[in-house]
């Protein structure tokens, strides 16, 4: 029998690397689509800028995990067309990593446009809408701040149910299965946390001082630019964090992780301890 085959687009990202490992642990044949081998699974060449690679990268799979690389010029606009190619190649199930607030975005927004494109295709689909990742503090946008011992964000005392990327991947793998959950899946961690809470737990888990200092949006944007991020990205994050600070953005805790995986989501304490053991 041909093994159940899953192709992972974005296999080196925060969630994609965990999807790859968890899918392999499930006994599936895993193909990683990218410019170079990811170190896990069977590599198949894929280039966003070379559409001749799209169909070969998609063919021969039962399911696909799809992530939009927003930092790659042109990729967000091409994403709906790539989804069409994946479906046309015979893939029956597609799981899309989207964003928390995509449902409130205009139809022209890349995240929402990609969601709508997926929903229009003749495939089984799941749209993951996770909250902010715990991983951003150790391997993402705010990692340099954590390393420096001070997290400086315009989030005030707002609270967010931060989620571990491993939990997002676990929901994705559940949705990639035949008969798995489908539709829109909002994903959060187990509790609402302020950034003061996050800093306290990181201090304990990492074994070194980390504090949180609320700052003004304009100061945050300048800080992000100084770290090499674009002004547009800094502005995007500043607006979202300001909405958290003001209470305009309220993110309720969901039971999606427990309901789809059969276990509780990781706590911030478990996340911090895991990261400390990883060095």
mmCIF file of C-alpha atoms in Angstrom:
data_model
loop_
_atom_site.group_PDB
_atom_site.id
_atom_site.type_symbol
_atom_site.label_atom_id
_atom_site.label_comp_id
_atom_site.label_asym_id
_atom_site.label_seq_id
_atom_site.Cartn_x
_atom_site.Cartn_y
_atom_site.Cartn_z
ATOM 1 C CA UNK A 1 0.000 0.000 0.000
ATOM 2 C CA UNK A 2 1.108 3.559 -0.708
ATOM 3 C CA UNK A 3 1.738 5.336 2.605
ATOM 4 C CA UNK A 4 -0.350 8.343 3.544
ATOM 5 C CA UNK A 5 1.634 11.257 2.145
ATOM 6 C CA UNK A 6 1.742 14.830 3.427
ATOM 7 C CA UNK A 7 3.576 17.757 1.843
ATOM 8 C CA UNK A 8 4.650 20.574 4.157
ATOM 9 C CA UNK A 9 5.119 24.030 2.655
ATOM 10 C CA UNK A 10 7.142 26.152 5.072
ATOM 11 C CA UNK A 11 8.801 23.184 6.763
ATOM 12 C CA UNK A 12 11.539 25.293 8.383
ATOM 13 C CA UNK A 13 9.169 27.767 10.043
ATOM 14 C CA UNK A 14 7.940 27.942 13.648
ATOM 15 C CA UNK A 15 5.038 25.568 13.038
ATOM 16 C CA UNK A 16 6.185 23.779 9.882
ATOM 17 C CA UNK A 17 9.148 22.093 11.534
ATOM 18 C CA UNK A 18 6.874 20.702 14.239
ATOM 19 C CA UNK A 19 4.274 19.613 11.683
ATOM 20 C CA UNK A 20 6.997 17.738 9.821
ATOM 21 C CA UNK A 21 8.193 15.900 12.930
ATOM 22 C CA UNK A 22 4.730 15.126 14.273
ATOM 23 C CA UNK A 23 3.514 13.898 10.883
ATOM 24 C CA UNK A 24 6.524 11.594 10.617
ATOM 25 C CA UNK A 25 5.840 10.338 14.146
ATOM 26 C CA UNK A 26 2.317 9.451 12.977
ATOM 27 C CA UNK A 27 3.886 7.067 10.469
ATOM 28 C CA UNK A 28 3.158 9.161 7.396
ATOM 29 C CA UNK A 29 5.408 9.789 4.431
ATOM 30 C CA UNK A 30 6.434 13.442 4.764
ATOM 31 C CA UNK A 31 7.607 15.614 1.885
ATOM 32 C CA UNK A 32 9.094 19.046 2.609
ATOM 33 C CA UNK A 33 8.649 21.586 -0.188
ATOM 34 C CA UNK A 34 11.269 24.318 -0.269
ATOM 35 C CA UNK A 35 14.339 25.772 -1.903
ATOM 36 C CA UNK A 36 16.655 23.377 -0.048
ATOM 37 C CA UNK A 37 16.359 20.296 2.198
ATOM 38 C CA UNK A 38 15.002 21.009 5.692
ATOM 39 C CA UNK A 39 16.745 18.076 7.344
ATOM 40 C CA UNK A 40 13.492 16.185 7.871
ATOM 41 C CA UNK A 41 11.320 14.199 5.493
ATOM 42 C CA UNK A 42 11.794 13.825 1.744
ATOM 43 C CA UNK A 43 12.770 17.069 0.085
ATOM 44 C CA UNK A 44 10.958 18.245 -3.045
ATOM 45 C CA UNK A 45 12.115 21.418 -4.757
ATOM 46 C CA UNK A 46 9.705 24.337 -4.534
ATOM 47 C CA UNK A 47 10.229 28.001 -5.407
ATOM 48 C CA UNK A 48 7.636 30.727 -4.971
ATOM 49 C CA UNK A 49 9.227 32.562 -7.884
ATOM 50 C CA UNK A 50 9.386 29.529 -10.194
ATOM 51 C CA UNK A 51 5.844 28.380 -10.955
ATOM 52 C CA UNK A 52 7.194 25.393 -12.884
ATOM 53 C CA UNK A 53 8.016 23.854 -9.478
ATOM 54 C CA UNK A 54 4.501 24.226 -8.053
ATOM 55 C CA UNK A 55 2.785 21.181 -9.578
ATOM 56 C CA UNK A 56 5.700 18.735 -9.075
ATOM 57 C CA UNK A 57 5.960 19.842 -5.446
ATOM 58 C CA UNK A 58 2.257 19.168 -4.913
ATOM 59 C CA UNK A 59 1.740 15.963 -6.901
ATOM 60 C CA UNK A 60 1.566 12.608 -5.175
ATOM 61 C CA UNK A 61 0.288 13.888 -1.827
ATOM 62 C CA UNK A 62 -2.877 13.120 0.074
ATOM 63 C CA UNK A 63 -2.687 16.273 2.206
ATOM 64 C CA UNK A 64 -0.722 19.509 2.419
ATOM 65 C CA UNK A 65 0.170 22.014 5.138
ATOM 66 C CA UNK A 66 0.371 25.548 3.775
ATOM 67 C CA UNK A 67 2.003 28.650 5.254
ATOM 68 C CA UNK A 68 2.222 32.085 3.626
ATOM 69 C CA UNK A 69 5.765 33.513 3.976
ATOM 70 C CA UNK A 70 4.856 37.174 4.405
ATOM 71 C CA UNK A 71 8.500 38.209 4.284
ATOM 72 C CA UNK A 72 8.896 36.798 0.753
ATOM 73 C CA UNK A 73 8.033 39.511 -1.803
ATOM 74 C CA UNK A 74 5.000 38.570 -3.869
ATOM 75 C CA UNK A 75 4.209 35.358 -1.985
ATOM 76 C CA UNK A 76 1.064 36.631 -0.202
ATOM 77 C CA UNK A 77 -0.432 37.704 -3.516
ATOM 78 C CA UNK A 78 0.458 34.381 -5.182
ATOM 79 C CA UNK A 79 -0.876 32.207 -2.348
ATOM 80 C CA UNK A 80 -4.440 31.764 -3.697
ATOM 81 C CA UNK A 81 -3.094 30.634 -7.076
ATOM 82 C CA UNK A 82 -0.703 28.179 -5.446
ATOM 83 C CA UNK A 83 -3.579 26.684 -3.470
ATOM 84 C CA UNK A 84 -5.437 26.163 -6.734
ATOM 85 C CA UNK A 85 -2.362 24.372 -8.123
ATOM 86 C CA UNK A 86 -2.118 22.122 -5.064
ATOM 87 C CA UNK A 87 -5.779 21.127 -5.376
ATOM 88 C CA UNK A 88 -5.461 20.578 -9.142
ATOM 89 C CA UNK A 89 -2.514 18.247 -8.477
ATOM 90 C CA UNK A 90 -4.893 15.888 -6.663
ATOM 91 C CA UNK A 91 -4.320 16.829 -3.025
ATOM 92 C CA UNK A 92 -7.518 16.033 -1.113
ATOM 93 C CA UNK A 93 -6.887 17.868 2.181
ATOM 94 C CA UNK A 94 -5.294 21.285 2.693
ATOM 95 C CA UNK A 95 -4.571 22.876 6.068
ATOM 96 C CA UNK A 96 -3.833 26.614 5.988
ATOM 97 C CA UNK A 97 -2.037 28.557 8.700
ATOM 98 C CA UNK A 98 -3.866 31.888 8.740
ATOM 99 C CA UNK A 99 -4.005 34.732 11.274
ATOM 100 C CA UNK A 100 -6.173 35.382 14.295
ATOM 101 C CA UNK A 101 -8.071 38.389 12.960
ATOM 102 C CA UNK A 102 -8.362 37.355 9.303
ATOM 103 C CA UNK A 103 -12.148 37.191 9.508
ATOM 104 C CA UNK A 104 -12.279 40.939 10.194
ATOM 105 C CA UNK A 105 -9.932 41.849 7.347
ATOM 106 C CA UNK A 106 -11.174 43.046 3.944
ATOM 107 C CA UNK A 107 -11.420 40.446 1.194
ATOM 108 C CA UNK A 108 -8.377 42.011 -0.460
ATOM 109 C CA UNK A 109 -6.169 41.343 2.571
ATOM 110 C CA UNK A 110 -3.739 38.502 1.678
ATOM 111 C CA UNK A 111 -4.722 36.346 4.645
ATOM 112 C CA UNK A 112 -8.440 36.712 4.027
ATOM 113 C CA UNK A 113 -8.064 36.348 0.250
ATOM 114 C CA UNK A 114 -6.158 33.094 0.784
ATOM 115 C CA UNK A 115 -8.812 31.796 3.173
ATOM 116 C CA UNK A 116 -11.560 32.567 0.679
ATOM 117 C CA UNK A 117 -9.595 30.890 -2.115
ATOM 118 C CA UNK A 118 -9.188 27.735 -0.047
ATOM 119 C CA UNK A 119 -12.863 27.628 0.909
ATOM 120 C CA UNK A 120 -13.800 27.769 -2.781
ATOM 121 C CA UNK A 121 -11.748 24.699 -3.720
ATOM 122 C CA UNK A 122 -13.169 21.138 -3.973
ATOM 123 C CA UNK A 123 -11.017 19.821 -1.117
ATOM 124 C CA UNK A 124 -11.366 19.125 2.587
ATOM 125 C CA UNK A 125 -9.873 22.145 4.294
ATOM 126 C CA UNK A 126 -9.018 23.542 7.700
ATOM 127 C CA UNK A 127 -8.081 27.145 8.458
ATOM 128 C CA UNK A 128 -5.938 27.595 11.563
ATOM 129 C CA UNK A 129 -6.230 30.963 13.294
ATOM 130 C CA UNK A 130 -3.745 30.930 16.170
ATOM 131 C CA UNK A 131 -3.176 33.675 18.691
ATOM 132 C CA UNK A 132 0.310 35.098 19.311
ATOM 133 C CA UNK A 133 3.073 32.490 19.697
ATOM 134 C CA UNK A 134 5.030 31.987 22.913
ATOM 135 C CA UNK A 135 7.903 31.188 20.559
ATOM 136 C CA UNK A 136 8.113 34.835 19.461
ATOM 137 C CA UNK A 137 9.958 35.546 22.715
ATOM 138 C CA UNK A 138 12.699 32.961 22.139
ATOM 139 C CA UNK A 139 12.976 32.404 18.374
ATOM 140 C CA UNK A 140 10.931 35.130 16.728
ATOM 141 C CA UNK A 141 10.331 38.856 16.508
ATOM 142 C CA UNK A 142 11.031 39.535 20.189
ATOM 143 C CA UNK A 143 13.852 37.022 20.777
ATOM 144 C CA UNK A 144 16.548 39.715 20.790
ATOM 145 C CA UNK A 145 14.650 41.556 23.527
ATOM 146 C CA UNK A 146 14.446 38.412 25.639
ATOM 147 C CA UNK A 147 18.161 37.785 25.119
ATOM 148 C CA UNK A 148 18.857 41.355 26.267
ATOM 149 C CA UNK A 149 16.718 40.833 29.378
ATOM 150 C CA UNK A 150 14.041 43.427 28.603
ATOM 151 C CA UNK A 151 10.870 42.988 26.555
ATOM 152 C CA UNK A 152 9.830 46.460 25.341
ATOM 153 C CA UNK A 153 6.372 46.481 23.759
ATOM 154 C CA UNK A 154 3.381 48.844 23.466
ATOM 155 C CA UNK A 155 1.051 46.246 25.006
ATOM 156 C CA UNK A 156 0.352 47.948 28.337
ATOM 157 C CA UNK A 157 -1.261 45.518 30.772
ATOM 158 C CA UNK A 158 -3.299 43.790 28.052
ATOM 159 C CA UNK A 159 -3.684 40.029 28.250
ATOM 160 C CA UNK A 160 -3.245 37.391 25.511
ATOM 161 C CA UNK A 161 -3.717 33.590 25.625
ATOM 162 C CA UNK A 162 -0.292 32.915 24.083
ATOM 163 C CA UNK A 163 0.083 29.546 22.333
ATOM 164 C CA UNK A 164 3.028 27.187 21.899
ATOM 165 C CA UNK A 165 3.857 26.524 18.233
ATOM 166 C CA UNK A 166 3.903 22.805 19.035
ATOM 167 C CA UNK A 167 0.203 23.010 19.851
ATOM 168 C CA UNK A 168 -0.562 24.771 16.573
ATOM 169 C CA UNK A 169 1.309 21.978 14.784
ATOM 170 C CA UNK A 170 -0.592 19.311 16.728
ATOM 171 C CA UNK A 171 -3.915 20.796 15.615
ATOM 172 C CA UNK A 172 -2.585 20.950 12.052
ATOM 173 C CA UNK A 173 -1.609 17.272 12.116
ATOM 174 C CA UNK A 174 -5.037 16.359 13.496
ATOM 175 C CA UNK A 175 -6.633 18.283 10.604
ATOM 176 C CA UNK A 176 -4.334 16.633 8.050
ATOM 177 C CA UNK A 177 -5.664 13.198 8.967
ATOM 178 C CA UNK A 178 -8.463 11.615 6.987
ATOM 179 C CA UNK A 179 -11.671 12.543 8.774
ATOM 180 C CA UNK A 180 -9.874 15.137 10.915
ATOM 181 C CA UNK A 181 -11.336 18.466 12.057
ATOM 182 C CA UNK A 182 -12.116 20.967 9.312
ATOM 183 C CA UNK A 183 -13.340 24.522 8.908
ATOM 184 C CA UNK A 184 -12.056 27.472 10.930
ATOM 185 C CA UNK A 185 -10.058 26.438 14.011
ATOM 186 C CA UNK A 186 -9.140 29.261 16.435
ATOM 187 C CA UNK A 187 -6.140 28.167 18.527
ATOM 188 C CA UNK A 188 -4.997 29.607 21.869
ATOM 189 C CA UNK A 189 -3.037 28.620 24.916
ATOM 190 C CA UNK A 190 -4.729 27.675 28.205
ATOM 191 C CA UNK A 191 -4.872 31.083 29.911
ATOM 192 C CA UNK A 192 -4.800 34.844 29.498
ATOM 193 C CA UNK A 193 -1.351 36.295 30.248
ATOM 194 C CA UNK A 194 0.038 39.796 30.484
ATOM 195 C CA UNK A 195 3.555 40.466 29.273
ATOM 196 C CA UNK A 196 4.536 40.928 32.920
ATOM 197 C CA UNK A 197 3.450 37.295 33.442
ATOM 198 C CA UNK A 198 5.479 36.183 30.439
ATOM 199 C CA UNK A 199 8.614 37.974 31.640
ATOM 200 C CA UNK A 200 8.273 36.481 35.128
ATOM 201 C CA UNK A 201 7.945 32.932 33.805
ATOM 202 C CA UNK A 202 10.776 33.373 31.304
ATOM 203 C CA UNK A 203 12.983 34.601 34.133
ATOM 204 C CA UNK A 204 12.251 31.425 36.088
ATOM 205 C CA UNK A 205 12.437 29.053 33.146
ATOM 206 C CA UNK A 206 15.504 30.481 31.429
ATOM 207 C CA UNK A 207 17.372 31.107 34.688
ATOM 208 C CA UNK A 208 18.195 34.739 33.908
ATOM 209 C CA UNK A 209 16.417 38.050 34.477
ATOM 210 C CA UNK A 210 13.818 39.125 31.932
ATOM 211 C CA UNK A 211 11.528 42.092 32.550
ATOM 212 C CA UNK A 212 8.728 43.713 30.603
ATOM 213 C CA UNK A 213 8.648 47.472 30.010
ATOM 214 C CA UNK A 214 5.590 49.043 28.342
ATOM 215 C CA UNK A 215 6.572 51.648 25.747
ATOM 216 C CA UNK A 216 4.826 53.948 23.282
ATOM 217 C CA UNK A 217 4.037 52.677 19.765
ATOM 218 C CA UNK A 218 6.395 55.121 18.015
ATOM 219 C CA UNK A 219 9.279 54.020 20.234
ATOM 220 C CA UNK A 220 8.514 50.373 19.459
ATOM 221 C CA UNK A 221 8.461 51.004 15.708
ATOM 222 C CA UNK A 222 11.881 52.689 15.893
ATOM 223 C CA UNK A 223 13.170 49.785 17.975
ATOM 224 C CA UNK A 224 11.991 47.205 15.446
ATOM 225 C CA UNK A 225 13.574 49.144 12.581
ATOM 226 C CA UNK A 226 16.862 49.226 14.527
ATOM 227 C CA UNK A 227 16.667 45.416 14.782
ATOM 228 C CA UNK A 228 16.425 45.090 11.008
ATOM 229 C CA UNK A 229 12.658 44.739 10.589
ATOM 230 C CA UNK A 230 10.761 46.840 8.063
ATOM 231 C CA UNK A 231 8.794 49.906 9.124
ATOM 232 C CA UNK A 232 5.596 48.331 7.793
ATOM 233 C CA UNK A 233 6.111 45.244 9.942
ATOM 234 C CA UNK A 234 6.849 47.376 13.001
ATOM 235 C CA UNK A 235 3.726 49.427 12.363
ATOM 236 C CA UNK A 236 1.630 46.279 11.946
ATOM 237 C CA UNK A 237 2.822 44.871 15.279
ATOM 238 C CA UNK A 238 2.486 48.230 17.037
ATOM 239 C CA UNK A 239 -1.137 48.584 15.966
ATOM 240 C CA UNK A 240 -2.000 45.047 17.081
ATOM 241 C CA UNK A 241 -0.248 45.422 20.437
ATOM 242 C CA UNK A 242 -1.868 48.815 20.998
ATOM 243 C CA UNK A 243 -5.248 47.175 20.441
ATOM 244 C CA UNK A 244 -4.326 44.661 23.134
ATOM 245 C CA UNK A 245 -3.270 47.449 25.497
ATOM 246 C CA UNK A 246 -6.490 49.421 24.986
ATOM 247 C CA UNK A 247 -8.743 46.376 25.246
ATOM 248 C CA UNK A 248 -10.004 46.778 21.691
ATOM 249 C CA UNK A 249 -8.558 43.346 20.909
ATOM 250 C CA UNK A 250 -9.840 40.687 23.276
ATOM 251 C CA UNK A 251 -8.853 37.099 22.526
ATOM 252 C CA UNK A 252 -10.937 34.473 24.331
ATOM 253 C CA UNK A 253 -9.388 31.176 25.373
ATOM 254 C CA UNK A 254 -10.528 28.301 23.135
ATOM 255 C CA UNK A 255 -10.633 24.534 23.681
ATOM 256 C CA UNK A 256 -9.415 23.707 20.167
ATOM 257 C CA UNK A 257 -6.131 22.100 21.232
ATOM 258 C CA UNK A 258 -7.770 19.821 23.810
ATOM 259 C CA UNK A 259 -10.730 19.023 21.562
ATOM 260 C CA UNK A 260 -8.663 18.068 18.511
ATOM 261 C CA UNK A 261 -5.584 16.494 20.110
ATOM 262 C CA UNK A 262 -6.968 14.929 23.279
ATOM 263 C CA UNK A 263 -4.546 16.746 25.588
ATOM 264 C CA UNK A 264 -4.249 20.134 27.253
ATOM 265 C CA UNK A 265 -2.216 22.857 25.533
ATOM 266 C CA UNK A 266 1.234 23.687 26.860
ATOM 267 C CA UNK A 267 1.399 26.299 29.608
ATOM 268 C CA UNK A 268 3.857 29.183 29.526
ATOM 269 C CA UNK A 269 5.768 27.427 32.336
ATOM 270 C CA UNK A 270 6.110 24.253 30.274
ATOM 271 C CA UNK A 271 7.196 26.297 27.272
ATOM 272 C CA UNK A 272 9.882 28.162 29.237
ATOM 273 C CA UNK A 273 11.226 24.970 30.826
ATOM 274 C CA UNK A 274 11.433 23.282 27.434
ATOM 275 C CA UNK A 275 13.336 26.215 25.964
ATOM 276 C CA UNK A 276 15.784 26.232 28.883
ATOM 277 C CA UNK A 277 16.617 22.550 28.343
ATOM 278 C CA UNK A 278 17.173 23.242 24.643
ATOM 279 C CA UNK A 279 19.896 25.724 25.550
#
